[in-house]
Amino acid sequence: MGRGILLTSNLPQLQNLIKRDSVAYKEEFLQQWNHYNSIRQIFRINPDEQAQHYRELVSFIAQACLFLVATCYPKETAEFPTQISSLLLESYGILSSDTRKCLVQNLVMLRNKDVITSIELLKSLFPLLPRTSSSTLRTYIRKTILSDIKVANQKSQNHKLNRAVQAMLFGMVERGMGGEVVGDKGRLRATNGPTNSREGANTDEAMWAVVLTKELWRKGVWNDAKSVSIVAQGCFHPVTKVQSAALHFFLGSEEEDDDSDDDEAVDVKGLHHRREVNKKTRSGDKKLRKQLKVAKKKLHNKEPNTPNFSAIQLLNDPQTFGEKLYDMLNTYDKRFTLDHKILIMQLLSRVMGSHKLCVLAFYTYVVKYLFYRQLRVPSILVALAQSVHDLTPPDAVTPVIRKLSQEFVHPGVASEVIAAGLNAIREVSRRQPWAMEEDLLGDLIEYRKSKDKAVTAGARGLLKLYREVNPSMLKRRERGKDASMGLASGNQPLPYGHSAEAAIDIEGLSLLEDHLQKLREEDGVSLDGDNEDDWNGWDVESDFDSESESEEEGWINVDDEDNDDLVISDSEDEDEQKKKKDEPLEDEPARISTLAQTKILTPADFALLNDLRMQAAVKAVETTGGSKAKRKLAALEASQKARHDEQNHDEFISENDILGPRKKAKADYAERMASIQKGREGREKFGSRKGKQNKAAPSSSTNREKARNKPIMMILSSGAVRGKKKASLRDKQQKLRAHIDKAKKSGH
């Protein structure tokens, strides 16, 4: 009896004994288990009663389960994890913060020791994220979820867990899709009529679903289309905060949230202001320098925002996705803020440009924002340019270009506005040259004579573009030498909808075929094109069974002079053919390679093909030195540069591309003072240097010392000299006595 009382009152000692010998102390554990069940029933009715004792029992049972579940009595403790999870989910709102933390930690400990599975743990933790008010516990739950999923997918993809978690996250987003947006704050008004607390839970859990999916994507744990579909669903959530988080994921930009792993951005101006207001101390100076150093390091290591192209490419049904984005943008045009509408425009334009979609109503919508006084108009112009591609109908883009020229390019606006308009028109025309009108193009390129550098650069860029893509729209004197020669030789731009990729053969493919053949010869592989082993399994029924005799005899050599069986009749140019046959052969006909018929060419093969063509052109210039070889090399280099520039322009457009080169802005007061202080570094302070040398503590001279060196005429006119002359005898005696007393005290 004494032993039982002792162990009942000392749970840590009993826990230690169970770890050493679990079988011997089974009775004591069952006693504590029954006691736990009794306390649990009381605790569910009144959580404030015996809360501390209940937490101690839960921790004891959880520790003991790690050693006893698999060996002694799994049936008794099998329901223990379910009991903790049910209590958290059902009574989370009335539990104290210490009890919540204790239950969550013990549940996580059971998962770490494989007592419960990851799916069981995550089913309990996901609903707690939007309900908890403690930032510490919320951060702990978040890190636990992320680390558990990451560890499960560390060696290989855990598809079972991923599918289950993605289904839960998708459900968290889907539960809040039945509402509609009300007001600028994005408050959720549900159509099904749930309680207000449930509305907030739906909003928060949708936000957490998007945040967790973004984090797992960023860490490289998830990179599949199901993850993208979760965030894509969040783009149409009725709460603007959830929409913004999902939009930022596709755009590659970061949005600050309260529970992000990164530290908050340092407010440099705020730090300096507090330092000026608060008391000046050495510790304060040291702390300020440390914070400024951290802010500078963050700014230096910050990476530029680049769109998430891989996620955009994994979108399911991008046409429907783009149309829904435009419908949301058009429906809530007066409810969304301008920043939020620009986010939607940017994502819609990215999707349209990447997948070459045609959402023609977007160009009608964006026209009303195209005027130079519009806030954040460079971002709108970037979105407009990104949405255009070579399959966009020119009739839909022509009104946009006309609107840009009317609002941005005219003498009544500043030069920066004209430069932005010209650059925007150039970027739109680069993607769809047929949208430009010939008369308008002639007016725009006249700005190349402007005195402003940015305007001149914008007009010249537009002129250079049309010299390359469609010089026929330019006047004869504006086409340039190369474009004029191209038009004279009959080179015409392809009409809208036509592609230049259709060709009989790929230029230079024979070089790639010879290169691969050489590699095979070095490896000792047979190169016999008629090797029957290479065609095993590819034999098909012949369509020329009636010509079995000709198949047996083989192909007829049409160039054989001894072959008299072949007679070409009904030819009007028979004499010319005989004449050409007798003439000597000057240029050998181009060899048509059959490599593309037997091999699927990869992007690496095309890259190697371009390198081989460049090497062959360089070799031809070195050996022959002819003008034809030099022109071919120059054309290849220009083509390679054009492909590189076109790829960069298609993928990355920034506001700097629209604004163009700008003059240096006038410095404000803070920048001017910083420049002044920088110029004074390493230089002594201004002012008189008298009295500052040859002293332990340098200082300036006193007024008495300065008075000794004054000119005599200034001294005679001073009030002190005049006062001495007019002083009475008594005043003179008092001054003399004071002088004598002072001399005695000083020892003179």
CSV table of C-alpha atoms in Angstrom, one decimal, residues 111 114 116-124 126 144-170 216 221-222 224 226-227 230:
chain,number,residue,atom,x,y,z
A,111,ARG,CA,3.9,10.9,-34.0
A,114,ASP,CA,5.4,6.2,-34.7
A,116,ILE,CA,0.3,7.4,-34.7
A,117,THR,CA,0.6,8.0,-38.4
A,118,SER,CA,1.2,11.3,-40.2
A,119,ILE,CA,-2.3,11.5,-41.6
A,120,GLU,CA,-3.8,11.1,-38.1
A,121,LEU,CA,-1.6,13.9,-36.7
A,122,LEU,CA,-2.3,16.3,-39.6
A,123,LYS,CA,-6.0,15.7,-39.4
A,124,SER,CA,-5.8,17.0,-35.8
A,126,PHE,CA,-4.9,21.4,-39.6
A,144,THR,CA,5.4,20.7,-37.2
A,145,ILE,CA,3.2,20.2,-40.2
A,146,LEU,CA,5.9,21.4,-42.7
A,147,SER,CA,8.6,19.3,-41.1
A,148,ASP,CA,6.5,16.1,-41.0
A,149,ILE,CA,5.5,16.4,-44.7
A,150,LYS,CA,9.1,17.2,-45.6
A,151,VAL,CA,10.6,14.2,-43.8
A,152,ALA,CA,8.0,11.9,-45.2
A,153,ASN,CA,9.0,12.9,-48.8
A,154,GLN,CA,12.8,13.1,-48.1
A,155,LYS,CA,13.9,9.8,-49.6
A,156,SER,CA,11.1,9.4,-52.1
A,157,GLN,CA,7.7,10.9,-52.8
A,158,ASN,CA,5.1,9.6,-50.3
A,159,HIS,CA,2.2,9.7,-52.7
A,160,LYS,CA,-0.3,8.3,-50.2
A,161,LEU,CA,0.4,11.1,-47.7
A,162,ASN,CA,0.6,13.8,-50.3
A,163,ARG,CA,-2.8,12.9,-51.8
A,164,ALA,CA,-4.4,12.8,-48.4
A,165,VAL,CA,-2.9,16.2,-47.3
A,166,GLN,CA,-3.7,17.8,-50.7
A,167,ALA,CA,-7.3,16.6,-50.4
A,168,MET,CA,-7.5,18.2,-46.9
A,169,LEU,CA,-6.0,21.5,-48.1
A,170,PHE,CA,-8.3,21.6,-51.2
A,216,LEU,CA,5.9,23.3,-49.4
A,221,VAL,CA,8.6,19.2,-51.3
A,222,TRP,CA,5.7,19.6,-53.7
A,224,ASP,CA,3.1,18.7,-59.0
A,226,LYS,CA,-2.3,19.1,-57.6
A,227,SER,CA,-0.4,21.7,-55.6
A,230,ILE,CA,-5.0,24.2,-54.7
